[in-house]
Every structure is written in C-alpha cells, then in structure tokens.
Amino acid sequence: MKPLNLLALLLFIGGVVWALTRSERSVRAIQQAYLSVMSPFIRSGAGTDSAARLFLRETRHSRELETELAFLRPELGRLGFYEQRCRELEQENAQLREALDFKKNSKFEVIAARVTRRYPSPHSQTVEIDAGTRRGVRPQMPVLSSEGLVGRIESVAPDGEHASVLLLSDEKCQVPAWVQGSSEEGILTGQRGFSGDPMLRLRFLTTQAAVRPGQRVYTSGRGGVFPADVSLGEIQSVEKGALDSEALVRPSVNFPDLGAVFVVLSAAQSPK
Amino acid sequence: MIRYIVITLLLLPAASAVQQLLPVIGPLHGARLLIVPLVFLCCAVTVDLPVMLLLAFCAGFLWDAQAVVLPPMESAMASVSLPESLPFGASMPLFALSGALMQGVQPLFRRGNWRISALLTGVVLLVHLAMEFAVLSFLRGGFHLPRATFLQMTSSAGITMLLSPLCFVLLFRIAAACDHPLHPAAGRRRTRVN
C-alpha cells in the first residue's frame, strides 16, 4: 500500500473514531447546526412531499371514482328503465281510473278494452284492441274514449279476443255530425296520409254555414251506427266553396296517446 | 485537481439539500431517490483512495447528522424508549466500504467505460442499504427482513441508479471545467495510437 493511502486510511479511522465517540450533547449540537442550515430545504421538501401525496391521493381517488362510475352506469340504466316502467304504469293507472269513471257515468252499455297494437300503415288508421266476439264485440260498433268518439269496429279476430278499430282519423270512417250552436250538419272524415297530429274534415256544410273556429262538433246519430251527441272535435278553420263549405276539425281524442277505449254494445239511439 | 476535489466536497452538502426536497415515491413501495449516496458513489470512482476516504467521512457525517435519532431531552420523555438507530459516525465506514467497491471498477472507468460504473452504482447502493440494515439489525437484536423493506431498498437503489448517468455527466463537466481529466488511460491510449 502506498504510504499516502495508508496515512489517509489512518486519518479516516481516526475521524470515524472521533465521530463515534462524540457525546450525545455534541451530536445534538451537530444535528441542530445541520437542521438550521437545511431548514429552508426541509420546509420546501415538506411542501413538495405533501403536494406529491395530494397528487397521488387525487389520482387514487379519481381511479376509485372511475371504478365506481363503471359500476354505477349500468345501475343507472337499470333504474332509468324502472323509472320509465313506473311512469308507464302510472299513466296506465290514470287511464284506467278515468276509464272506470267513464264507464260508471256512461249512458251507454260499454265494455272497456286496451289498445294492444297500432297498425303502422300510412294509408289506414286502425288499432287493435283486446276485446272480441267473446265479449260481445261486433263489426260497426262505435268505440269511444273519455274524450270522445274514437272510431268504429272494423273487423273482429277469429280468436274472439281481439278486434280492429277504424279510427275517426281515417278517411274511410265517415261520421254524421252537427256543429254546436248552429243547425249545420255534415259528414266528418279523416284525411288520407295525415301523420302525426291528425285533423278531420267536416264536409257538406251549406255555403251560408254560420260556423266559426272554436265551435264544437258532435255526432248527430243519423245512420244508426254512432250514438248521438258524442264529442268529435273543435272547428279550427272554415273553407267556403261554390256549392258547399268545409271545416277543418281538431279531434277531441288524442289519437297518438290512445290507451283505454270503450266499445258501445248498445246505446239509446236518438238522432238529432 | 484540487479544484475538482473541492467541488466534489461541496457537491455533498448540495446533494444533502436536494435530498430534503425530494418526496417519497409512494407507488414504488415508498422508495426514495438517495442523492447523497449517489453523488458520493459517482465521485468515489473518479478520485483516488485518500480523496474517496475524505468524501466518505463527509458523506457519512452529513448522512448521520440527518438520520441519527437521539432520545428526547425532556425528563418527562426520558422513559420513552426509542428503537436503536445507527450511532453518529457509523455511516462513515459503510460509505468507505461502498466507495471501495466502486473503486474496484476504476480501471474500467479510467479507460472511458463509465456505463459499468453507472450500473454498479445501483448494485453498490443496494449493498450499502443492506449493510446499514444489517448493522441496525445487529444493534436491535434479531435479523428479520420484511418483504416491504426489501422492496423499498431495491426500489430506492433502482430509481437512484437511473440518475447516475446524469451525475456522471455533471462530474465530467466539472472535471472539464477544472481541467482535470477523468479518463487519463483513454487519453494515453489515444496519444499512443497517434
């Protein structure tokens, strides 16, 4: 070993022995001096440390939130479905209550039925109901709702459980009608290809018809198919022609939301 | 050369100050970047034995001044028994041993192959931490190395090793500024070829 290295080793060992034999008081003084010099760095380091901890906690927290979100998303979808179902049931309940009231107060002998299907054809406005021949339903019977006339039975299913209803909004469904507050009578029909909110047409009014928007239109009972004085709608506008006049009528029944209906089995006919 | 030695000596307190600023890396088993040992190990391979021992003394001094746990002064707290920590000055021989290990690859370093030294930094740092743990276990009685401690030691050594190339680059710059060639063998070889 080189003499310089040996000397350095001996000095190092001496230094280590000196350090190891320091009293507690001396060590405390050394530590205090060290800490007083390093205190600005220690303070900054504490800030960095807490910032790093906060960042990691936030990261962990956001990961936990992500997991929770992934878990809750399908749950939310499921609850949304239940809520929708609840609303439907609530609506159905309200309709059935209304129907019950209607049936109690009705002057006709009626049976209640539910609309089970809508035929999607743009050329015919028909729906299917869950009442058929077994419950006494026959073709041509009028169908009502609590709001007014819905249409008439077009056909009954062979199973006896269902029937098809031709809606008032179909042009094939022609109803003798009269206008409230006037002596005007005409034929109310639907319009071909009318989608969405259907409008009806009251034809064969006289050229001098004293009708105006806002007047209500009712069944006249002529022809014996539909009972008299059932609400049909409200006049929106009047078009005067050379030979006759026509009026555009907004129907009383909300056809897109049709739920419960009533088939009139027998009615006291009293034509207007 | 004197200037280079003085600067490396000053690098140790600077590293000690930087050490205070660095947070614990929680996700890596609570690992820490051990800047003081890193600077010491990198410097140790660039200098001769006497200077390495001087650096070991200074690094151990600073390390212990920071890490030694003394019992509380208050009499009310006198009965509280703290776990035994390394006595002040105990790190100095450990640093010297680690420095000696680093000097083992000094011939390669002098030939310009500093990458081996950079890799060795991590290994020696792990050995250094293991020695520290062994001495502590000896003082406290009973050797038990929990998995968490082992992972913390290896992670600390690993991430600190990743910084060693930066430390060597810094030392090369300082050496160039001080006109102190760190690779004399490489220089001689080039001269001989010419």
XYZ file of C-alpha atoms in Angstrom:
466
model
C 0.000 0.000 0.000
C 1.222 3.442 -0.834
C 2.273 5.482 2.196
C -0.196 8.227 1.257
C -3.072 5.764 1.136
C -2.013 4.262 4.457
C -1.844 7.719 6.015
C -5.274 8.595 4.587
C -6.717 5.325 5.944
C -5.289 6.004 9.386
C -6.672 9.540 9.317
C -10.069 8.203 8.214
C -10.114 5.646 11.017
C -9.185 8.433 13.429
C -12.040 10.550 12.086
C -14.527 7.678 12.424
C -13.401 7.021 15.990
C -13.749 10.742 16.733
C -17.271 10.743 15.329
C -18.308 7.569 17.122
C -17.072 8.882 20.465
C -18.989 12.164 20.289
C -21.194 12.692 23.276
C -24.967 12.948 22.889
C -24.719 16.690 23.531
C -22.151 17.162 20.756
C -24.218 15.102 18.341
C -27.286 17.161 19.247
C -25.322 20.354 18.558
C -24.159 18.956 15.199
C -27.721 17.987 14.310
C -29.052 21.387 15.320
C -26.456 23.117 13.156
C -27.287 20.818 10.261
C -31.022 21.372 10.650
C -30.672 25.150 10.938
C -28.739 25.200 7.648
C -31.121 22.792 5.952
C -34.365 24.146 7.404
C -35.397 26.122 4.254
C -34.889 22.988 2.171
C -36.691 20.820 4.704
C -39.644 23.223 4.687
C -39.742 23.244 0.872
C -39.320 19.476 0.859
C -42.279 19.101 3.207
C -44.335 21.173 0.752
C -43.206 19.026 -2.177
C -43.894 15.891 -0.197
C -47.407 16.946 0.735
C -48.060 18.072 -2.874
C -46.881 14.686 -4.137
C -49.049 12.888 -1.576
C -52.022 15.026 -2.547
C -51.432 14.290 -6.225
C -51.204 10.556 -5.563
C -54.290 10.661 -3.381
C -56.168 12.547 -6.090
C -55.019 10.022 -8.685
C -56.094 7.149 -6.477
C -59.351 8.916 -5.708
C -60.079 9.506 -9.390
C -59.329 5.839 -10.103
C -61.744 4.824 -7.364
C -64.333 7.202 -8.789
C -63.821 5.731 -12.238
C -64.398 2.214 -10.882
C -67.442 3.406 -9.002
C -68.734 5.125 -12.136
C -68.233 1.977 -14.185
C -70.220 0.094 -11.562
C -72.969 2.701 -11.298
C -73.506 3.314 -15.010
C -75.352 0.018 -15.668
C -77.174 0.506 -12.374
C -78.311 3.929 -13.584
C -79.520 2.397 -16.842
C -81.434 -0.239 -14.904
C -83.021 2.368 -12.616
C -83.843 4.517 -15.647
C -85.668 1.531 -17.123
C -87.581 1.022 -13.859
C -88.464 4.708 -13.708
C -89.748 4.574 -17.270
C -91.774 1.489 -16.408
C -93.157 3.242 -13.306
C -94.224 6.217 -15.383
C -95.924 3.920 -17.865
C -97.763 2.136 -15.060
C -98.719 5.450 -13.503
C -100.082 6.644 -16.829
C -101.910 3.400 -17.371
C -103.340 3.608 -13.866
C -104.614 7.126 -14.530
C -106.158 5.996 -17.812
C -107.836 3.046 -16.179
C -109.207 5.229 -13.378
C -110.518 7.624 -15.977
C -111.990 4.714 -17.887
C -113.655 3.391 -14.766
C -115.228 6.778 -14.101
C -116.345 6.983 -17.717
C -117.876 3.555 -17.568
C -119.766 4.401 -14.375
C -121.099 7.659 -15.733
C -121.743 6.492 -19.263
C -125.284 6.359 -20.523
C -124.316 3.502 -22.868
C -123.653 -0.120 -22.192
C -119.940 -0.298 -22.810
C -117.039 -2.644 -22.287
C -113.529 -1.405 -21.667
C -110.644 -2.524 -23.835
C -106.987 -1.712 -24.208
C -105.223 -0.767 -27.377
C -102.762 -3.586 -27.911
C -101.303 -2.733 -31.287
C -101.195 0.037 -33.833
C -101.077 -0.802 -37.479
C -98.234 1.094 -38.987
C -99.762 1.552 -42.444
C -99.796 5.206 -43.513
C -102.995 4.668 -45.518
C -105.218 3.203 -42.822
C -105.622 4.499 -39.331
C -106.509 1.389 -37.370
C -105.633 -0.077 -33.977
C -106.159 -3.452 -32.388
C -107.963 -3.823 -29.057
C -108.089 -6.751 -26.638
C -111.820 -7.305 -26.839
C -113.503 -9.508 -29.420
C -116.591 -11.519 -30.114
C -116.338 -13.353 -26.799
C -117.134 -10.102 -25.058
C -119.914 -9.224 -27.468
C -117.965 -7.045 -29.845
C -119.298 -6.944 -33.396
C -118.297 -5.033 -36.535
C -119.623 -1.468 -36.870
C -119.899 -0.950 -33.116
C -118.829 2.538 -32.079
C -115.691 2.918 -29.987
C -115.339 5.780 -27.509
C -112.854 7.158 -25.103
C -113.418 9.514 -22.213
C -112.575 12.362 -24.606
C -114.973 11.489 -27.399
C -115.507 9.245 -30.398
C -112.549 7.072 -31.348
C -113.950 5.204 -34.345
C -115.811 2.004 -35.085
C -115.076 -1.706 -35.038
C -113.912 -2.646 -38.495
C -113.418 -6.361 -38.005
C -113.188 -8.953 -35.263
C -110.426 -11.515 -34.971
C -111.350 -15.214 -35.395
C -109.885 -15.986 -31.941
C -112.676 -13.914 -30.383
C -110.231 -11.987 -28.239
C -109.317 -9.088 -30.466
C -110.892 -6.611 -32.774
C -109.684 -3.986 -35.204
C -110.855 -0.393 -34.753
C -111.048 2.014 -37.670
C -110.114 5.349 -36.209
C -112.013 8.533 -36.793
C -108.875 9.971 -38.357
C -109.125 7.509 -41.290
C -110.835 8.842 -44.403
C -112.935 5.654 -44.639
C -114.542 6.440 -41.280
C -117.433 8.786 -42.021
C -119.490 10.119 -39.144
C -122.660 12.233 -39.408
C -122.009 15.302 -37.279
C -123.548 18.597 -36.228
C -121.983 21.829 -35.108
C -122.850 23.146 -31.673
C -124.701 26.468 -31.707
C -125.892 26.086 -35.280
C -128.223 23.967 -37.367
C -125.340 22.879 -39.627
C -124.842 19.167 -40.230
C -122.240 17.393 -42.297
C -120.077 14.315 -42.610
C -116.864 14.178 -40.613
C -113.999 12.127 -42.088
C -110.310 11.704 -41.636
C -107.680 12.761 -44.140
C -105.523 10.463 -46.191
C -101.842 10.293 -45.334
C -102.140 12.604 -42.376
C -99.355 11.598 -39.993
C -98.612 12.907 -36.517
C -101.404 15.085 -35.144
C -104.374 14.199 -37.399
C -107.008 16.741 -38.449
C -110.557 15.894 -39.547
C -112.638 17.378 -42.295
C -116.335 18.279 -41.870
C -117.882 18.221 -45.320
C -121.181 19.062 -46.950
C -121.922 22.156 -44.877
C -124.126 24.744 -46.544
C -122.443 27.634 -48.365
C -124.021 30.013 -45.879
C -122.935 27.900 -42.904
C -122.766 30.036 -39.785
C -119.836 28.193 -38.292
C -116.668 29.675 -36.907
C -113.446 28.394 -35.349
C -113.831 27.246 -31.763
C -117.280 25.702 -32.155
C -117.563 22.105 -31.045
C -118.679 19.256 -33.288
C -120.759 16.279 -32.087
C -122.198 13.126 -33.615
C -125.713 13.574 -34.910
C -126.698 9.913 -34.550
C -128.014 9.697 -38.108
C -127.437 6.339 -39.830
C -127.715 4.404 -36.595
C -124.059 3.474 -36.317
C -122.835 6.119 -33.886
C -124.758 7.331 -30.859
C -125.774 10.991 -30.844
C -124.028 13.821 -29.015
C -120.636 12.252 -28.682
C -117.867 14.802 -28.883
C -115.869 14.737 -32.127
C -113.712 17.832 -32.026
C -113.433 21.560 -32.429
C -113.527 23.649 -35.599
C -110.159 25.117 -36.491
C -110.976 26.842 -39.775
C -113.774 27.092 -42.353
C -113.372 26.957 -46.146
C -116.297 28.267 -48.160
C -116.823 26.663 -51.565
C -119.107 27.329 -54.511
C -121.513 24.507 -53.762
C -120.783 23.737 -50.126
C -118.441 24.601 -47.270
C -115.909 22.533 -45.382
C -114.413 22.919 -41.929
C -111.160 21.649 -40.559
C -111.750 19.993 -37.171
C -109.251 19.188 -34.472
C -110.352 15.844 -32.925
C -111.284 15.612 -29.241
C -109.426 12.329 -28.918
C -105.661 12.330 -28.701
C -105.095 9.507 -31.185
C -101.324 9.095 -30.723
C -101.814 8.523 -26.940
C -104.762 6.219 -27.166
C -104.697 3.718 -24.256
C -108.055 2.598 -22.926
C -111.181 2.647 -25.104
C -114.812 1.583 -24.757
C -116.851 -0.381 -27.193
C -120.506 0.630 -27.134
C -122.519 -2.570 -27.080
C -125.860 -0.851 -27.052
C -126.968 2.735 -26.952
C -130.250 4.564 -26.827
C -130.384 5.975 -30.313
C -131.841 9.420 -30.545
C -130.929 11.022 -33.842
C -130.557 14.744 -33.819
C -7.208 18.551 -9.364
C -7.522 20.449 -6.094
C -10.388 22.459 -7.568
C -12.149 19.262 -8.639
C -11.785 17.753 -5.152
C -13.105 20.914 -3.508
C -16.104 20.978 -5.840
C -16.900 17.309 -5.205
C -16.711 18.018 -1.482
C -19.153 20.894 -1.944
C -21.418 18.677 -4.011
C -22.169 16.572 -0.927
C -23.886 19.326 1.138
C -25.620 20.453 -2.055
C -26.860 16.887 -2.549
C -27.948 16.809 1.073
C -30.004 19.967 0.475
C -31.551 18.497 -2.682
C -32.296 15.315 -0.754
C -34.615 17.305 1.533
C -36.664 18.485 -1.435
C -37.425 15.071 -2.860
C -40.671 13.368 -1.829
C -41.197 9.710 -1.075
C -42.422 7.813 -4.129
C -45.420 6.065 -2.599
C -46.436 3.833 -5.500
C -42.864 2.441 -5.712
C -43.034 0.793 -2.276
C -42.183 4.104 -0.593
C -38.843 4.394 -2.406
C -36.648 7.495 -2.169
C -34.088 8.974 -4.503
C -30.903 8.749 -2.441
C -28.971 11.694 -3.800
C -26.191 11.894 -1.183
C -25.105 8.255 -1.597
C -25.448 8.616 -5.366
C -23.175 11.670 -5.537
C -20.717 10.001 -3.217
C -20.582 6.746 -5.220
C -20.191 8.580 -8.525
C -17.467 10.803 -7.103
C -15.754 7.824 -5.458
C -14.982 6.190 -8.778
C -13.436 9.379 -10.153
C -10.947 10.035 -7.364
C -8.073 8.278 -5.569
C -8.361 6.414 -2.297
C -7.397 9.286 0.071
C -9.940 11.633 -1.510
C -12.561 8.860 -1.510
C -11.996 8.386 2.239
C -12.349 12.131 2.770
C -15.595 12.080 0.779
C -16.788 9.047 2.770
C -16.129 10.935 6.007
C -18.083 13.983 4.794
C -20.944 11.962 3.308
C -21.210 9.849 6.481
C -21.122 12.991 8.604
C -23.963 14.600 6.660
C -25.948 11.363 6.464
C -25.753 10.759 10.188
C -26.453 14.382 11.055
C -29.684 13.945 9.160
C -30.608 10.384 10.105
C -29.450 9.743 13.675
C -32.308 9.641 16.158
C -31.435 10.943 19.605
C -33.521 10.368 22.737
C -35.681 13.372 23.757
C -34.151 15.895 26.142
C -37.192 16.400 28.376
C -37.098 14.424 31.591
C -40.779 13.521 31.202
C -39.946 11.782 27.991
C -36.841 10.071 29.362
C -38.714 6.856 29.974
C -39.800 6.601 26.334
C -37.563 4.035 24.686
C -36.786 4.721 21.040
C -35.691 1.976 18.706
C -31.937 1.860 18.450
C -30.587 3.801 15.469
C -27.112 3.829 13.995
C -24.767 5.829 16.226
C -23.362 9.049 14.872
C -20.364 8.194 12.681
C -21.426 4.625 11.927
C -22.263 5.501 8.318
C -18.721 6.658 7.614
C -17.162 3.171 7.365
C -20.191 1.984 5.383
C -19.663 4.792 2.886
C -15.959 3.962 2.793
C -16.744 0.301 2.027
C -19.194 1.284 -0.705
C -16.627 3.692 -2.137
C -14.017 0.922 -2.112
C -16.404 -1.302 -4.073
C -16.886 1.474 -6.606
C -13.138 1.884 -6.886
C -12.958 -1.789 -7.872
C -14.140 -0.829 -11.370
C -11.965 2.275 -11.511
C -9.609 0.742 -14.140
C -12.589 0.320 -16.471
C -13.745 3.838 -15.693
C -10.316 5.258 -16.414
C -10.469 3.533 -19.796
C -13.633 5.503 -20.534
C -16.204 2.813 -19.749
C -18.336 4.768 -17.302
C -21.509 2.798 -18.066
C -20.307 -0.143 -15.954
C -19.774 2.288 -13.088
C -23.268 3.690 -13.590
C -24.752 0.181 -13.368
C -22.551 -0.648 -10.393
C -23.897 2.410 -8.586
C -27.267 0.673 -8.196
C -25.722 -2.585 -7.020
C -23.403 -0.871 -4.521
C -26.248 1.298 -3.290
C -28.295 -1.821 -2.601
C -25.271 -3.342 -0.799
C -24.884 -0.103 1.161
C -28.540 -0.168 2.255
C -28.274 -3.858 3.083
C -25.179 -3.207 5.224
C -26.979 -0.386 7.015
C -29.924 -2.707 7.655
C -27.609 -5.463 8.855
C -25.871 -3.140 11.338
C -29.251 -1.889 12.578
C -30.497 -5.458 12.987
C -27.311 -6.281 14.909
C -27.861 -3.302 17.223
C -31.549 -4.069 17.779
C -31.025 -7.814 18.015
C -32.630 -10.389 15.731
C -32.462 -10.312 11.952
C -35.755 -10.072 10.127
C -36.031 -8.559 6.669
C -39.685 -7.831 5.868
C -40.694 -8.042 2.229
C -41.814 -4.396 2.267
C -38.382 -3.247 3.469
C -36.638 -5.350 0.849
C -38.839 -3.905 -1.894
C -38.263 -0.381 -0.584
C -34.490 -0.926 -0.602
C -34.393 -2.396 -4.096
C -36.744 0.250 -5.496
C -34.706 3.034 -3.943
C -31.475 1.571 -5.337
C -33.084 1.039 -8.739
C -34.515 4.505 -9.239
C -31.387 6.156 -7.832
C -29.281 4.171 -10.300
C -31.316 5.665 -13.130
C -29.968 9.073 -12.157
C -26.325 8.003 -12.092
C -25.668 8.832 -15.798
C -26.804 12.392 -15.076
C -24.472 12.533 -12.106
C -21.567 11.289 -14.224
C -22.329 13.849 -16.915
C -22.229 16.546 -14.234
C -18.890 15.251 -12.942
C -17.440 15.158 -16.478
C -18.450 18.785 -16.957
C -16.966 19.798 -13.622
C -13.780 17.876 -14.421
C -13.555 19.527 -17.831
C -14.062 22.941 -16.243
C -11.366 22.182 -13.677
C -9.025 20.834 -16.380
C -8.881 17.511 -14.563
C -9.053 14.520 -16.977
C -11.227 11.732 -15.546
C -10.084 9.247 -18.214
C -6.320 9.509 -18.292
C -5.919 5.926 -19.614
C -8.208 6.654 -22.526
C -6.245 9.814 -23.250
C -2.924 7.938 -23.118
C -4.264 5.244 -25.468
C -5.321 7.868 -27.970
C -1.922 9.532 -27.731
C -0.164 6.195 -28.305
C -2.281 5.497 -31.405
C -1.394 8.899 -32.801
